[in-house]
mmCIF file of C-alpha atoms in Angstrom:
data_model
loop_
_atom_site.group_PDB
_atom_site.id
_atom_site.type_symbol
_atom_site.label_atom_id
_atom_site.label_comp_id
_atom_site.label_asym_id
_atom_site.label_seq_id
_atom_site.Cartn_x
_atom_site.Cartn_y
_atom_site.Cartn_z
ATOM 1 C CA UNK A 1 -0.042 6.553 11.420
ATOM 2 C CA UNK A 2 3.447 8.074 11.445
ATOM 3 C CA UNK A 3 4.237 10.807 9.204
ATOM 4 C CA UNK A 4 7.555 12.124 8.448
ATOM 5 C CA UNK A 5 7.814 15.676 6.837
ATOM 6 C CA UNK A 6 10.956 15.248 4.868
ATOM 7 C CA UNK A 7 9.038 11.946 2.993
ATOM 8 C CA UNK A 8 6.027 14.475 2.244
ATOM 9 C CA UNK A 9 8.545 16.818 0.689
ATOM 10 C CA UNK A 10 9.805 13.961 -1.321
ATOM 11 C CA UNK A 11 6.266 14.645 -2.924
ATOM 12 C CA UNK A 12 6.668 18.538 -3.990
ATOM 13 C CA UNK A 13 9.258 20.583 -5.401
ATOM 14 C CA UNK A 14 8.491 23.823 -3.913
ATOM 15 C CA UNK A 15 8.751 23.647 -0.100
ATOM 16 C CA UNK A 16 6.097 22.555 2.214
ATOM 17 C CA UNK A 17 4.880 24.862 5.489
ATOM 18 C CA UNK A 18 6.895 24.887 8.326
ATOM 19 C CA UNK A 19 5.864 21.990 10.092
ATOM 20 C CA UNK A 20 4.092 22.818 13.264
ATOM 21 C CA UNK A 21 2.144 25.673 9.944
ATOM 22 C CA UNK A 22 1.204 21.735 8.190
ATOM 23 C CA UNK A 23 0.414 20.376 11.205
ATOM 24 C CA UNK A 24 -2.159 22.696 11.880
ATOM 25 C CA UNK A 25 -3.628 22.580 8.418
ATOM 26 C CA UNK A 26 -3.703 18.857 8.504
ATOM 27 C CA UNK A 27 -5.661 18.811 11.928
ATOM 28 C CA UNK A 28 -8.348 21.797 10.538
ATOM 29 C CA UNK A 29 -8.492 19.760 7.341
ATOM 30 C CA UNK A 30 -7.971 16.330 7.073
ATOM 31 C CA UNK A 31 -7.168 14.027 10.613
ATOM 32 C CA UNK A 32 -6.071 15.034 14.075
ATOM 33 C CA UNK A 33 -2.441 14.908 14.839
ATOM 34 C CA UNK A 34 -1.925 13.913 18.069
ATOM 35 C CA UNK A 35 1.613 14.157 18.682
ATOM 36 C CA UNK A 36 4.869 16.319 17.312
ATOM 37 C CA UNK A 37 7.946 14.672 17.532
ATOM 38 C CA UNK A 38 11.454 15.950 16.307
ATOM 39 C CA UNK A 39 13.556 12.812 15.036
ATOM 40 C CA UNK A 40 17.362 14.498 13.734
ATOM 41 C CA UNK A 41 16.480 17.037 10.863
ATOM 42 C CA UNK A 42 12.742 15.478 10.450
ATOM 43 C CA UNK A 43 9.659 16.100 12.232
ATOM 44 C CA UNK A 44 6.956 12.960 12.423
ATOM 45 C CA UNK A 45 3.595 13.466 13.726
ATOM 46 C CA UNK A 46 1.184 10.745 14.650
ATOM 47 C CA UNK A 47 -2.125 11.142 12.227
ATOM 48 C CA UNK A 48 -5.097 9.911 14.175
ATOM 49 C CA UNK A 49 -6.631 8.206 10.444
ATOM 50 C CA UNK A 50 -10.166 7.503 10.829
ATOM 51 C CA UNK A 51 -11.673 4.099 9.088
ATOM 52 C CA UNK A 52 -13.804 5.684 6.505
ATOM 53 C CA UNK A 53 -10.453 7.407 4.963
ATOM 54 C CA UNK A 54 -7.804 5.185 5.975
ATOM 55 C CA UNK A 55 -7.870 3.181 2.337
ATOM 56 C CA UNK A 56 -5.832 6.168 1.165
ATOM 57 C CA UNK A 57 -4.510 7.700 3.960
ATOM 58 C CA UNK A 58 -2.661 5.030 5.571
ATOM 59 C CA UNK A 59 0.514 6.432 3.120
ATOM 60 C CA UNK A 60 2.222 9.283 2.694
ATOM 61 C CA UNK A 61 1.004 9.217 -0.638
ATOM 62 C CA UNK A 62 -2.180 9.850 0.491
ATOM 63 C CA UNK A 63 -1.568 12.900 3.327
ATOM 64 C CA UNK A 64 0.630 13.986 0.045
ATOM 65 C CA UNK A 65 -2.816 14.590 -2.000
ATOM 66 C CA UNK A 66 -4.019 15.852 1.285
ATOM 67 C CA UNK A 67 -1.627 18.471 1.747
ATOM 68 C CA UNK A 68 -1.893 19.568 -1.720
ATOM 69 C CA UNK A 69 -5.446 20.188 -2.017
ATOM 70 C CA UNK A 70 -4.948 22.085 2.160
ATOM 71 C CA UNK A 71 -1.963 24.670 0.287
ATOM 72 C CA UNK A 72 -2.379 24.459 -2.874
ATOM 73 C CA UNK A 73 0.990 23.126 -4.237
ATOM 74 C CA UNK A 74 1.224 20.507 -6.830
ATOM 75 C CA UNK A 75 2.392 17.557 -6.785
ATOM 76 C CA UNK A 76 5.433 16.287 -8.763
ATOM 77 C CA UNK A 77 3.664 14.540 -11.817
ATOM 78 C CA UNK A 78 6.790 12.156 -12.121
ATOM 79 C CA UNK A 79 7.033 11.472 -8.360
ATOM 80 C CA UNK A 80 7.125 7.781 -8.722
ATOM 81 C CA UNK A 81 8.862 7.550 -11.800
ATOM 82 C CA UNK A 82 7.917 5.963 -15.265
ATOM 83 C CA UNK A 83 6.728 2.336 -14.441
ATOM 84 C CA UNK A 84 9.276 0.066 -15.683
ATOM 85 C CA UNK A 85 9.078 -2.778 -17.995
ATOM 86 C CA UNK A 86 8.854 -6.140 -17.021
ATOM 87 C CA UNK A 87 11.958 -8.097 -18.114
ATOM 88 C CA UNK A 88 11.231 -10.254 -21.184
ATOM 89 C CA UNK A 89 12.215 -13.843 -21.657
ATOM 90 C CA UNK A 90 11.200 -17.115 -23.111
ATOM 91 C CA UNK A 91 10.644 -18.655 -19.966
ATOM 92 C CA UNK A 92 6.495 -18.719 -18.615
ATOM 93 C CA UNK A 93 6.026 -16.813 -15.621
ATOM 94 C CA UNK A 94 5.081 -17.955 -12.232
ATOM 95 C CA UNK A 95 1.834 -19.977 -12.037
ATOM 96 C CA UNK A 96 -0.715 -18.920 -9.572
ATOM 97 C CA UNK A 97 -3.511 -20.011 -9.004
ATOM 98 C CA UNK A 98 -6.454 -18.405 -6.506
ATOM 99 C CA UNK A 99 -9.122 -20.302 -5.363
ATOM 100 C CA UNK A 100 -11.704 -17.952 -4.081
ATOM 101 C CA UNK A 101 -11.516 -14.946 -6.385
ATOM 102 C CA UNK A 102 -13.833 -12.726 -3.387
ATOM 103 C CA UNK A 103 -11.416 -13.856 -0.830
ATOM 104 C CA UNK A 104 -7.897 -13.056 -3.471
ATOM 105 C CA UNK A 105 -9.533 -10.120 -5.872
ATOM 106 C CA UNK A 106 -5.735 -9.791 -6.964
ATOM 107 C CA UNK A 107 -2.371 -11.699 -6.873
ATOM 108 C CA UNK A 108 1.041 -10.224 -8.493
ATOM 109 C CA UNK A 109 3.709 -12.352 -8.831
ATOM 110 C CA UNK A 110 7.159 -11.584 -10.369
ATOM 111 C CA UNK A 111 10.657 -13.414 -10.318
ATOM 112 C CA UNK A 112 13.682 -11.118 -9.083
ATOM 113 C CA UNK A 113 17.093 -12.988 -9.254
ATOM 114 C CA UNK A 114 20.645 -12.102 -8.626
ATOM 115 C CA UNK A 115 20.608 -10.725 -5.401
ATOM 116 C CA UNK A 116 23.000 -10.254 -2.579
ATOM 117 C CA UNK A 117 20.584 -9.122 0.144
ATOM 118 C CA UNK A 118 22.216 -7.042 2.586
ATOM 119 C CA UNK A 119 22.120 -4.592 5.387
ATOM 120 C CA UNK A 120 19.823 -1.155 3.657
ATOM 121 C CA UNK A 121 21.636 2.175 2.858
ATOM 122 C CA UNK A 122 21.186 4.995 5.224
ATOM 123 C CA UNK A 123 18.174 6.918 3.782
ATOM 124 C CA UNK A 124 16.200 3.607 4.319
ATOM 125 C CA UNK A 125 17.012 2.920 7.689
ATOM 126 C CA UNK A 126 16.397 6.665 8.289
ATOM 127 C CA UNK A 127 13.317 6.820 6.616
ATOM 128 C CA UNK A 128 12.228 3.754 7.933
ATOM 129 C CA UNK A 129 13.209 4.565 11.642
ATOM 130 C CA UNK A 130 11.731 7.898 11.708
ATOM 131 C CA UNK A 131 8.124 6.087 11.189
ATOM 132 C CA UNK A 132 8.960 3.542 13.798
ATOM 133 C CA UNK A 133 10.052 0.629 12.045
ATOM 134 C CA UNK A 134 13.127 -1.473 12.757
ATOM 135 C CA UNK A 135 15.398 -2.233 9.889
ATOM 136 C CA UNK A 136 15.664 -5.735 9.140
ATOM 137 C CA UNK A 137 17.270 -6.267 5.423
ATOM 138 C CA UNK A 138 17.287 -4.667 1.614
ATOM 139 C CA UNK A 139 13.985 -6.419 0.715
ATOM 140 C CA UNK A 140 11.933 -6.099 3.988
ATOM 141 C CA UNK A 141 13.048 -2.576 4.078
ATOM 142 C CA UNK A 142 11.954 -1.790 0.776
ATOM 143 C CA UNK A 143 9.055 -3.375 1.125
ATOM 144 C CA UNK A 144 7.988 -1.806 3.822
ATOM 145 C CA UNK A 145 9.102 1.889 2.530
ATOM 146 C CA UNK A 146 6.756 0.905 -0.465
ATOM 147 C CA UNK A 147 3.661 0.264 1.955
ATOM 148 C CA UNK A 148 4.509 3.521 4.285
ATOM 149 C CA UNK A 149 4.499 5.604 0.668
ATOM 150 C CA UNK A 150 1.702 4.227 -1.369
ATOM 151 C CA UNK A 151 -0.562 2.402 1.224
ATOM 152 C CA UNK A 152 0.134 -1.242 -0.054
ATOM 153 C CA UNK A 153 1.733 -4.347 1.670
ATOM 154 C CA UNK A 154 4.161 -6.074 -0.184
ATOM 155 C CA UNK A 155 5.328 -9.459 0.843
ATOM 156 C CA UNK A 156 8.656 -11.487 -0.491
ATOM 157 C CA UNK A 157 9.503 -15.315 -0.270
ATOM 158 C CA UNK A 158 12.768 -16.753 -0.941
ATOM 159 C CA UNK A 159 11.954 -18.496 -4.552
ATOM 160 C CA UNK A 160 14.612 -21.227 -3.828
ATOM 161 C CA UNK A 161 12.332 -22.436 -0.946
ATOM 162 C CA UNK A 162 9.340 -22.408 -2.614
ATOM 163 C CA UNK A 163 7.942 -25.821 -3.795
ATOM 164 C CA UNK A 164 6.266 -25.624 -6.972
ATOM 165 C CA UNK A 165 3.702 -23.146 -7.671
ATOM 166 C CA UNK A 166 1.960 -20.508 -5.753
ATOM 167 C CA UNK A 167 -1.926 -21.735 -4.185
ATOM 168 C CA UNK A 168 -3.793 -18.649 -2.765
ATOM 169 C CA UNK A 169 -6.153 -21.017 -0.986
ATOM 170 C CA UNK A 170 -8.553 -21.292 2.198
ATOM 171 C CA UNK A 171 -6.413 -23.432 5.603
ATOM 172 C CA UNK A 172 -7.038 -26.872 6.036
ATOM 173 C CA UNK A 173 -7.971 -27.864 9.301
ATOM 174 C CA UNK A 174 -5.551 -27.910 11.831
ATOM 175 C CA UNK A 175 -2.908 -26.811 8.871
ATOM 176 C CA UNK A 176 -0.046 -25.499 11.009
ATOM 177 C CA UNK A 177 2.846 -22.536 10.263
ATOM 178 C CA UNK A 178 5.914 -21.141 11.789
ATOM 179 C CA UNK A 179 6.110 -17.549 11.795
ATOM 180 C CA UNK A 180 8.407 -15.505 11.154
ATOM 181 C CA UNK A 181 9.196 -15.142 14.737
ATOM 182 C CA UNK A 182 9.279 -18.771 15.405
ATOM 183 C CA UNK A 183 6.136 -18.857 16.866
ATOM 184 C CA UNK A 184 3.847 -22.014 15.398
ATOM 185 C CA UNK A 185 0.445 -21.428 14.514
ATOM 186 C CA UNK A 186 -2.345 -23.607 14.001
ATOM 187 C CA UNK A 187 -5.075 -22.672 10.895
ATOM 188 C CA UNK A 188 -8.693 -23.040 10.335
ATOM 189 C CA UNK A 189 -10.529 -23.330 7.567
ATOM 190 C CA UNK A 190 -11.650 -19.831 7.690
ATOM 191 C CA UNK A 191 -8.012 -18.569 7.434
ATOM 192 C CA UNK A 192 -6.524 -17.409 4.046
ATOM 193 C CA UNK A 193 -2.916 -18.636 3.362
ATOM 194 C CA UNK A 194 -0.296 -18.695 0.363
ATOM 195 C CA UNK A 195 0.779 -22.157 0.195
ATOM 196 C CA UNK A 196 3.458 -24.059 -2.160
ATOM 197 C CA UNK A 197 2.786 -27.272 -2.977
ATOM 198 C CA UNK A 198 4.161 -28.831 0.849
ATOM 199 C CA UNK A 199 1.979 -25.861 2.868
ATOM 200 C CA UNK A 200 1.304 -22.940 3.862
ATOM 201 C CA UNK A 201 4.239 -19.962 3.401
ATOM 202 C CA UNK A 202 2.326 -16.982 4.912
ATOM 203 C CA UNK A 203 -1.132 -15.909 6.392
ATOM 204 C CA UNK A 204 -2.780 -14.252 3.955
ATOM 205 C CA UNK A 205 -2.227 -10.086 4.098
ATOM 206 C CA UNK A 206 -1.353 -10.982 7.928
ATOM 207 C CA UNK A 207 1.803 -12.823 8.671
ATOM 208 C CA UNK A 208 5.003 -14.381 6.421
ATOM 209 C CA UNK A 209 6.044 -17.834 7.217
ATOM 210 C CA UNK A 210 9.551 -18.151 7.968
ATOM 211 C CA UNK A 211 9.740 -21.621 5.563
ATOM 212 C CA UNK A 212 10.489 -19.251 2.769
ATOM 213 C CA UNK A 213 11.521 -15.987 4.695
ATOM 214 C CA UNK A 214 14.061 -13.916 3.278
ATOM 215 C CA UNK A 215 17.733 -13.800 4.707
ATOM 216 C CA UNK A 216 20.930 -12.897 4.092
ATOM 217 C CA UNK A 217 21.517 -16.008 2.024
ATOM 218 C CA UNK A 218 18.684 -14.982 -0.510
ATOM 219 C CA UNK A 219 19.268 -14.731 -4.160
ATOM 220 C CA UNK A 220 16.044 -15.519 -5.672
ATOM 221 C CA UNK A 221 12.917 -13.920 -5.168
ATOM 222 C CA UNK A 222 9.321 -14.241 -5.246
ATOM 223 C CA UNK A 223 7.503 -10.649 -5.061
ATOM 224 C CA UNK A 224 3.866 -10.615 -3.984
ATOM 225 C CA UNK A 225 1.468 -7.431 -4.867
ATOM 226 C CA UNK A 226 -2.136 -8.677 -3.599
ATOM 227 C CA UNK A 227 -5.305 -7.343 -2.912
ATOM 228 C CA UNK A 228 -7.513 -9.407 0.232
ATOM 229 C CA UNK A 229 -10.667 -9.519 1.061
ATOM 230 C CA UNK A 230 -11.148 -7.089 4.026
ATOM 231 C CA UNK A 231 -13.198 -9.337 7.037
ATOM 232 C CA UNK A 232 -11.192 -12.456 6.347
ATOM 233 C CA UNK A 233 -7.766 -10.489 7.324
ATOM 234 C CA UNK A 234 -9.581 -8.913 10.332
ATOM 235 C CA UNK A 235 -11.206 -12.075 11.466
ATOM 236 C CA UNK A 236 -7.754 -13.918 11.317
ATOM 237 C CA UNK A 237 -5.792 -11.308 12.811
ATOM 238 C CA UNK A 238 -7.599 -10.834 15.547
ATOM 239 C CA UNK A 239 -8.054 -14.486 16.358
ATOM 240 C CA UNK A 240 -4.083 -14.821 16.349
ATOM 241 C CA UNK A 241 -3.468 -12.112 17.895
ATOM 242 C CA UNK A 242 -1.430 -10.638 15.019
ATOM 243 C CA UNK A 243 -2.753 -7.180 14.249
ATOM 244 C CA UNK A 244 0.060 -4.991 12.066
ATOM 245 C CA UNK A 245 0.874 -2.429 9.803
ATOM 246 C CA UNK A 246 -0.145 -4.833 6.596
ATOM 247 C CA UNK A 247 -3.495 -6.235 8.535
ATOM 248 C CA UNK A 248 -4.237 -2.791 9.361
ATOM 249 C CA UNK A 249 -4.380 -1.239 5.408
ATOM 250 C CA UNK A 250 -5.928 -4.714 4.437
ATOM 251 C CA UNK A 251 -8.900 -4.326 6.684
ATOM 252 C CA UNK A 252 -9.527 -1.100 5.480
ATOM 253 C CA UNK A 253 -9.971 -2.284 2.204
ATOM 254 C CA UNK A 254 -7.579 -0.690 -0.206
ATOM 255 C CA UNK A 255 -8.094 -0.493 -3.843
ATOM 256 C CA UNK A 256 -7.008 -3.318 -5.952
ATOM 257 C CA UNK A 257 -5.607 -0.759 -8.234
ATOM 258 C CA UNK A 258 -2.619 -0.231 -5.391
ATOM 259 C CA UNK A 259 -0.913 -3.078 -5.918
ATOM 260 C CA UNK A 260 0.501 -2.470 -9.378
ATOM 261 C CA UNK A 261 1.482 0.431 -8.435
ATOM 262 C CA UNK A 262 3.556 -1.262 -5.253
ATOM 263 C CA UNK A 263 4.820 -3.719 -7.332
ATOM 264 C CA UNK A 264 6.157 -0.909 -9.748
ATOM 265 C CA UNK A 265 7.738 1.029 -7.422
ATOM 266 C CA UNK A 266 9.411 -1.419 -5.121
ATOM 267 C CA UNK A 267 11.002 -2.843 -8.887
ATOM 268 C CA UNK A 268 12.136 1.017 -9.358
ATOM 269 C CA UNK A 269 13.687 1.263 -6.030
ATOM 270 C CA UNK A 270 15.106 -2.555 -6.075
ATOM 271 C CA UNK A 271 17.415 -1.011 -9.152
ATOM 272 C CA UNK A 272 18.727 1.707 -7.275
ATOM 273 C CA UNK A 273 19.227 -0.756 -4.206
ATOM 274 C CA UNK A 274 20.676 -3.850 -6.170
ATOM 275 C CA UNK A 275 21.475 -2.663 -9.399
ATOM 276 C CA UNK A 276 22.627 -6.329 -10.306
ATOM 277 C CA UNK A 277 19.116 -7.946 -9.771
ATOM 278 C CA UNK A 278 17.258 -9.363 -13.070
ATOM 279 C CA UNK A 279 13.824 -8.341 -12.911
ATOM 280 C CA UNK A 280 12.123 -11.217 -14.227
ATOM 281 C CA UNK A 281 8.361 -11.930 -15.614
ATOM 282 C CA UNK A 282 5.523 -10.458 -13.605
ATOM 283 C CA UNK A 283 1.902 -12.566 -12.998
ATOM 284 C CA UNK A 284 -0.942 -10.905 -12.519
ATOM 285 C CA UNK A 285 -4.287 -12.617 -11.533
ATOM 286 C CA UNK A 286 -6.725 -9.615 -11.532
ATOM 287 C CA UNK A 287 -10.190 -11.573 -12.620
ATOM 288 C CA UNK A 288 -12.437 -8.305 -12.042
ATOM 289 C CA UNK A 289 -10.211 -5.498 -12.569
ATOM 290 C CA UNK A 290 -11.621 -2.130 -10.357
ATOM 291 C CA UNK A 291 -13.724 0.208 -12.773
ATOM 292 C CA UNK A 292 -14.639 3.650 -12.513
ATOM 293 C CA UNK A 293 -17.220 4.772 -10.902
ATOM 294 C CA UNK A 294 -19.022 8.352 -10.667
ATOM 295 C CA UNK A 295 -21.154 10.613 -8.475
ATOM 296 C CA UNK A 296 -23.727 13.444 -9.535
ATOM 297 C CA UNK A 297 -24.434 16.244 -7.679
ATOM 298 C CA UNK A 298 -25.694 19.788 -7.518
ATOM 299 C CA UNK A 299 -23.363 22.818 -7.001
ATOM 300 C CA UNK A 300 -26.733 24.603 -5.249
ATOM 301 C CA UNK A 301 -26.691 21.646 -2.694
ATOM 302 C CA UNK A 302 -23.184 21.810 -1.601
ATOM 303 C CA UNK A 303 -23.843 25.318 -1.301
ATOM 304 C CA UNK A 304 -26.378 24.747 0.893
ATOM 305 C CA UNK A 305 -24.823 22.521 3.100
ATOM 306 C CA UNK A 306 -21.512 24.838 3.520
ATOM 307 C CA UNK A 307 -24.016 27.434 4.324
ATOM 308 C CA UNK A 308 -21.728 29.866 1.922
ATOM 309 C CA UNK A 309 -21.903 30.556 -1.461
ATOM 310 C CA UNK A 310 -19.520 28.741 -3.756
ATOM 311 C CA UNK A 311 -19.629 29.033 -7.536
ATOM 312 C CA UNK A 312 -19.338 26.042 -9.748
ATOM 313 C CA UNK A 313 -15.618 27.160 -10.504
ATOM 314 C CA UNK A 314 -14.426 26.666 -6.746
ATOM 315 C CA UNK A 315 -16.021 23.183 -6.552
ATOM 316 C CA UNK A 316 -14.754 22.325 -9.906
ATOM 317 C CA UNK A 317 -10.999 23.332 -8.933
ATOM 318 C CA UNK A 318 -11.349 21.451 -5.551
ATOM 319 C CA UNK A 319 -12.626 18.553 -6.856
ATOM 320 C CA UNK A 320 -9.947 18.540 -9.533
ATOM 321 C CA UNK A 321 -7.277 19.046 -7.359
ATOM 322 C CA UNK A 322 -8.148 15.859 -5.297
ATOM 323 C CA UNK A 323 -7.949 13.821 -8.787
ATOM 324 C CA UNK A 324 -11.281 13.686 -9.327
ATOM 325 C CA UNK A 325 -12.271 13.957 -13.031
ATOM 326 C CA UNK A 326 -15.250 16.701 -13.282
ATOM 327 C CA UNK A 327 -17.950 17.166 -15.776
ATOM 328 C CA UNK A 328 -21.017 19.955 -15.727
ATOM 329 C CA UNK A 329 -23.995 19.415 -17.704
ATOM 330 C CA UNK A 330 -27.654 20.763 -16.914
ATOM 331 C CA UNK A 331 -26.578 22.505 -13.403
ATOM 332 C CA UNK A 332 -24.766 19.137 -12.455
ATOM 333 C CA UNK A 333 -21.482 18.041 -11.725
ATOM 334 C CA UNK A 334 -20.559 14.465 -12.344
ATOM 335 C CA UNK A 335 -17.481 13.689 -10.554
ATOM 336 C CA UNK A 336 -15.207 10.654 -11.475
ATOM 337 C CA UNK A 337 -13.266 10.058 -8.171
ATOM 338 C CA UNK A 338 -9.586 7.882 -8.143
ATOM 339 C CA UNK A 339 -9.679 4.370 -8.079
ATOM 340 C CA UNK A 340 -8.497 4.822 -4.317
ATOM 341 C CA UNK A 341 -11.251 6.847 -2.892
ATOM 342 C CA UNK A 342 -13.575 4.989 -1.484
ATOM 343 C CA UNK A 343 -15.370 7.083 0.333
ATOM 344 C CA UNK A 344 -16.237 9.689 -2.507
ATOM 345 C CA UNK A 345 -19.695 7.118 -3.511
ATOM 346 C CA UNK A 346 -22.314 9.470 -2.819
#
């Protein structure tokens, strides 16, 4: 993964290291970097993110926490902002319905209307360029700044080409889809799609259809925040060949929890972007919601597997500062991890 150094700062209020200083850290600490580059007044470095940490390090977000813990510096409390209300109306929301709750363990859906989607302001493009990706419009941009900062895809149809409701359903056979790059595709059943009631719109965590793709001519949106199952997006990717930023975080199996979170902050950014869009009512199919889970262990063992002597307080204070919640009781520490960290189970 890319990572620029001025979007980490974004993340802290007293300044970072110099960057080749973080770079270091990261690579004694954390992932290898395997290449420096200097892009204008930024610096990116490519993170070489192994699977068994890449459901929340795949975002800046994530080398954010990562850097914190490393030097020490907090992290602004209020970096994304208060989550903003959904807007209230008398209208029902969008219905969605899933119909394989292992396959679809979470499906966000809110209405955004009054746009004039246009070319992105310069920090977007910049920020957006630096990390390698080409600029396409306001929403795609912004979608894809919110996946690059918190780790989760985000996907947008044009709601004025959308027939009916949204189906978050298996392919039928032979089902076909254009792309987004005009390329048609032909399903199986194995395949996960998000259909309307004429067919399928996109490939599930994989690929947008370009039946309801977002252009210049866009004024109504459909915002999707979901959470797929990890081996169906892998299986269909790599059948079609269509292995990508979102397929990549998917596979890795990123926390349910994310895509609130996504949805909130691509809503916060939307009213900086297009102040004159009406946020409407926000669906959210979430049938087993992600629940805490803890670890015990013995300050004595990690000792003994560091080889050094570390008191309880220094394990505490790490643990902490990696958002962990931390309790000691009869010369054990059970740790409460963040919904994201999936590899803190044992």
């Amino acid at each position: 993964m890319k990572v620029s150094y001025n979007w980490l700062q974004k993340y802290f209020a007293e300044p970072l290291p110099a960057a080749e200083e973080l770079t270091n850290l990261l690579t004694a600490h954390t992932f290898e970097v395997e290449e420096v580059v200097k892009k204008g007044d930024d610096t990116v470095f490519e993170a070489k993110v192994l699977p068994d940490r890449a459901h929340y390090l795949l975002s800046h977000k994530g080398v954010a926490r990562e850097v914190s813990v490393i030097t020490g510096l907090p992290l602004l409390d209020d970096v994304h902002g208060p989550k903003p209300a959904p807007f209230v109306s008398d209208e029902a929301g969008m219905k969605v319905s899933v119909a394989d709750s292992k396959m679809c363990r979470r499906y966000i859906a809110q209405e955004i209307s009054n746009l004039e989607v246009g070319e992105s302001p310069a920090w977007l493009k910049t920020a957006l360029t630096n990390v390698g990706q080409k600029s396409i419009n306001t929403i795609v941009d912004l979608g894809n700044y919110v996946m690059f900062d918190v780790g989760q895809p985000l996907h947008a149809f044009d709601a004025d080409k959308v027939k009916g409701n949204i189906h978050v359903r298996q392919a039928r056979p032979e089902e076909k889809i254009i792309l987004l790059t005009g390329e048609e595709t032909t399903l199986t059943a194995s395949d996960l799609v998000i259909a309307d009631e004429e067919g399928a719109l996109a490939i599930a965590g994989t690929k947008g259809g370009k039946r309801a793709g977002v252009t210049s001519e866009t004024t109504r949106l459909i915002l999707e925040a979901a959470n797929f199952e990890p081996t169906t997006v892998r299986k269909t990717s790599t059948r079609l060949n269509l292995r990508n930023d979102s397929s990549k975080r998917f596979e890795n199996e990123i926390s349910p929890a994310l895509a609130e979170e996504a949805r909130a902050k691509f809503i916060e950014l939307l009213k900086v972007v297009h102040p004159e869009a009406k946020i409407g009512l926000v669906t959210d199919y979430y049938p087993a919601p992600v629940s805490p889970w803890t670890v015990t262990v013995s300050p004595k063992n990690i000792a003994a597997r560091v080889g050094v002597a570390v008191t309880d307080k220094d394990i505490t204070q790490t643990l902490e500062s990696m958002g962990c919640q931390v309790t000691s009781s009869n010369d054990k520490l059970t740790v409460t991890p963040p919904l994201d960290r999936y590899d803190i189970v044992i």
